[in-house]
Amino acid sequence: AHDLYPQVEESAFAYQELTLADFEAHRAEDPAWFTPLKMKKLARYFSVPGSRAFGCVIEGRLAAYGWTSEQYLGVSKRLLEEGDGYLWDDYTHPDFRGQGWHGRLIRLREEVLRNGGKRRTLSIIARHNRASRRGYQRCGYYLLERYSFGRRWGKPFMTLRYGTRKA
């Protein structure tokens, strides 16, 4: 059995919507992850209509974060179908991995999307990202489609797993 809800004192845990200033404030906790390039990407994510970032803050540290989108498939220009929400760019700080925070964050973001009227949630997970795939599978996600990504003959392509779950 795997406890998807780690035991943490209520006063030491906060689940909150994040701003770019929140990411800047937590940047020193994991400078290898929050590189200048990653910070630039996060700033761009905030410009995507309908996108929001959420995080698990434990004893003042950003343990995990992830994004929701109500309109687009991440930063792509592909619109989501009516009733679909998208979970993307999940990250768990190395000190908090293997403790179930990823699964808890998935469920909390599903609830946000469900409360916003979404009936189904989707996620794209890189084939090599076994930890993320396992986390989503534990939460009931399954493979819906496969995509490819890269460059062939000068044109981009994608190879990713496209999972779904009813919200």
CSV table of C-alpha atoms in Angstrom, one decimal:
chain,number,residue,atom,x,y,z
A,1,ALA,CA,0.0,0.0,0.0
A,2,HIS,CA,1.1,3.6,-0.6
A,3,ASP,CA,-0.2,6.5,1.4
A,4,LEU,CA,-1.2,9.2,-1.0
A,5,TYR,CA,-1.8,11.6,1.8
A,6,PRO,CA,1.3,11.9,4.0
A,7,GLN,CA,0.8,12.9,7.6
A,8,VAL,CA,1.9,16.5,8.2
A,9,GLU,CA,0.6,18.7,11.0
A,10,GLU,CA,-2.1,21.0,9.6
A,11,SER,CA,-0.3,24.1,10.6
A,12,ALA,CA,2.9,23.0,8.7
A,13,PHE,CA,1.1,22.4,5.4
A,14,ALA,CA,-0.5,24.8,2.9
A,15,TYR,CA,-2.0,24.1,-0.5
A,16,GLN,CA,-2.1,27.4,-2.4
A,17,GLU,CA,-2.3,29.0,-5.7
A,18,LEU,CA,1.1,30.4,-6.7
A,19,THR,CA,2.3,33.6,-8.3
A,20,LEU,CA,5.5,34.3,-10.1
A,21,ALA,CA,6.6,36.1,-6.9
A,22,ASP,CA,6.1,32.8,-5.0
A,23,PHE,CA,8.3,31.0,-7.4
A,24,GLU,CA,11.0,33.7,-7.1
A,25,ALA,CA,10.8,33.4,-3.3
A,26,HIS,CA,11.3,29.7,-3.4
A,27,ARG,CA,14.0,29.8,-6.1
A,28,ALA,CA,16.9,29.4,-3.6
A,29,GLU,CA,15.5,26.1,-2.3
A,30,ASP,CA,16.4,24.3,-5.6
A,31,PRO,CA,18.6,26.5,-7.8
A,32,ALA,CA,19.4,23.4,-10.0
A,33,TRP,CA,15.7,23.3,-11.0
A,34,PHE,CA,14.8,27.0,-10.9
A,35,THR,CA,17.4,28.1,-13.4
A,36,PRO,CA,17.1,31.4,-15.2
A,37,LEU,CA,15.7,29.5,-18.2
A,38,LYS,CA,13.1,27.7,-16.0
A,39,MET,CA,12.1,31.0,-14.4
A,40,LYS,CA,11.6,32.5,-17.9
A,41,LYS,CA,9.4,29.6,-18.8
A,42,LEU,CA,7.3,30.0,-15.6
A,43,ALA,CA,6.8,33.6,-16.4
A,44,ARG,CA,5.6,32.6,-19.9
A,45,TYR,CA,3.2,30.0,-18.4
A,46,PHE,CA,1.4,32.8,-16.4
A,47,SER,CA,0.6,34.5,-19.7
A,48,VAL,CA,-1.4,31.5,-21.0
A,49,PRO,CA,-5.1,32.3,-20.6
A,50,GLY,CA,-6.8,30.0,-18.1
A,51,SER,CA,-3.6,28.7,-16.6
A,52,ARG,CA,-2.9,28.6,-12.9
A,53,ALA,CA,-0.1,27.3,-10.7
A,54,PHE,CA,-0.7,25.4,-7.4
A,55,GLY,CA,1.8,24.3,-4.8
A,56,CYS,CA,2.2,22.3,-1.6
A,57,VAL,CA,4.1,24.4,0.9
A,58,ILE,CA,5.4,22.4,3.9
A,59,GLU,CA,7.0,24.3,6.8
A,60,GLY,CA,7.7,27.2,4.4
A,61,ARG,CA,9.2,25.1,1.7
A,62,LEU,CA,7.8,24.5,-1.8
A,63,ALA,CA,7.5,20.7,-1.8
A,64,ALA,CA,5.7,20.3,-5.1
A,65,TYR,CA,3.9,22.4,-7.7
A,66,GLY,CA,1.9,21.8,-10.8
A,67,TRP,CA,-0.3,23.8,-13.3
A,68,THR,CA,-3.9,23.6,-14.4
A,69,SER,CA,-5.3,24.9,-17.7
A,70,GLU,CA,-8.9,25.4,-18.5
A,71,GLN,CA,-8.5,26.4,-22.1
A,72,TYR,CA,-5.3,25.2,-23.7
A,73,LEU,CA,-3.2,22.1,-23.8
A,74,GLY,CA,-0.3,23.7,-21.8
A,75,VAL,CA,1.6,26.4,-23.7
A,76,SER,CA,0.5,24.9,-27.1
A,77,LYS,CA,-2.1,26.7,-29.1
A,78,ARG,CA,-4.3,23.5,-29.1
A,79,LEU,CA,-7.6,24.3,-27.4
A,80,LEU,CA,-9.0,21.8,-25.0
A,81,GLU,CA,-12.4,20.2,-25.7
A,82,GLU,CA,-15.4,21.6,-23.8
A,83,GLY,CA,-15.4,20.1,-20.3
A,84,ASP,CA,-11.7,19.2,-20.3
A,85,GLY,CA,-9.0,20.5,-18.0
A,86,TYR,CA,-5.3,19.9,-18.3
A,87,LEU,CA,-2.7,19.2,-15.6
A,88,TRP,CA,0.9,20.0,-16.6
A,89,ASP,CA,4.5,20.9,-15.5
A,90,ASP,CA,4.4,18.9,-12.3
A,91,TYR,CA,7.5,19.1,-10.1
A,92,THR,CA,8.4,17.7,-6.6
A,93,HIS,CA,11.4,18.9,-4.8
A,94,PRO,CA,14.0,16.0,-4.3
A,95,ASP,CA,13.6,16.3,-0.4
A,96,PHE,CA,9.9,15.4,-0.7
A,97,ARG,CA,9.9,12.8,-3.4
A,98,GLY,CA,8.5,9.3,-2.7
A,99,GLN,CA,6.2,10.7,0.0
A,100,GLY,CA,3.0,11.0,-2.0
A,101,TRP,CA,2.9,14.7,-2.5
A,102,HIS,CA,2.7,14.4,-6.3
A,103,GLY,CA,-0.5,12.3,-6.0
A,104,ARG,CA,-2.0,14.7,-3.5
A,105,LEU,CA,-1.3,17.6,-5.8
A,106,ILE,CA,-2.9,15.9,-8.7
A,107,ARG,CA,-6.1,15.3,-6.7
A,108,LEU,CA,-6.2,18.8,-5.4
A,109,ARG,CA,-5.8,20.3,-8.9
A,110,GLU,CA,-8.5,17.9,-10.2
A,111,GLU,CA,-10.8,19.3,-7.5
A,112,VAL,CA,-10.0,22.9,-8.7
A,113,LEU,CA,-10.9,22.0,-12.3
A,114,ARG,CA,-14.0,20.0,-11.2
A,115,ASN,CA,-15.2,23.1,-9.2
A,116,GLY,CA,-14.7,25.1,-12.4
A,117,GLY,CA,-17.1,22.9,-14.3
A,118,LYS,CA,-14.6,20.5,-15.9
A,119,ARG,CA,-15.7,16.8,-16.3
A,120,ARG,CA,-12.4,15.3,-17.4
A,121,THR,CA,-8.7,16.0,-16.8
A,122,LEU,CA,-5.9,15.3,-19.2
A,123,SER,CA,-2.1,15.2,-18.8
A,124,ILE,CA,0.8,14.7,-21.2
A,125,ILE,CA,3.7,12.7,-19.6
A,126,ALA,CA,7.1,12.1,-21.2
A,127,ARG,CA,7.7,8.4,-21.8
A,128,HIS,CA,10.9,8.4,-19.8
A,129,ASN,CA,9.3,10.1,-16.8
A,130,ARG,CA,8.4,6.9,-14.9
A,131,ALA,CA,7.8,8.6,-11.6
A,132,SER,CA,5.2,11.0,-13.0
A,133,ARG,CA,3.6,8.2,-15.0
A,134,ARG,CA,3.3,6.1,-11.8
A,135,GLY,CA,1.9,9.0,-9.9
A,136,TYR,CA,-0.8,9.6,-12.5
A,137,GLN,CA,-1.6,5.9,-12.8
A,138,ARG,CA,-2.1,5.7,-9.0
A,139,CYS,CA,-4.6,8.5,-9.4
A,140,GLY,CA,-6.6,6.6,-12.1
A,141,TYR,CA,-5.1,8.0,-15.3
A,142,TYR,CA,-4.7,5.7,-18.3
A,143,LEU,CA,-3.1,6.0,-21.8
A,144,LEU,CA,-5.4,7.7,-24.2
A,145,GLU,CA,-3.1,8.7,-27.1
A,146,ARG,CA,0.6,8.8,-28.0
A,147,TYR,CA,2.4,11.8,-29.4
A,148,SER,CA,5.9,12.3,-30.7
A,149,PHE,CA,8.2,15.3,-30.3
A,150,GLY,CA,11.5,16.1,-31.8
A,151,ARG,CA,12.8,17.1,-35.3
A,152,ARG,CA,12.7,15.0,-38.4
A,153,TRP,CA,13.6,16.5,-41.8
A,154,GLY,CA,13.6,19.9,-40.1
A,155,LYS,CA,10.0,19.6,-38.8
A,156,PRO,CA,9.0,19.2,-35.1
A,157,PHE,CA,7.3,16.0,-33.8
A,158,MET,CA,6.4,14.7,-30.3
A,159,THR,CA,6.4,11.3,-28.5
A,160,LEU,CA,4.5,11.7,-25.3
A,161,ARG,CA,1.8,9.8,-23.4
A,162,TYR,CA,-1.6,11.5,-23.2
A,163,GLY,CA,-3.5,10.4,-20.2
A,164,THR,CA,-7.0,11.1,-19.0
A,165,ARG,CA,-9.3,10.6,-16.0
A,166,LYS,CA,-12.9,11.7,-15.3
A,167,ALA,CA,-12.8,14.7,-13.0
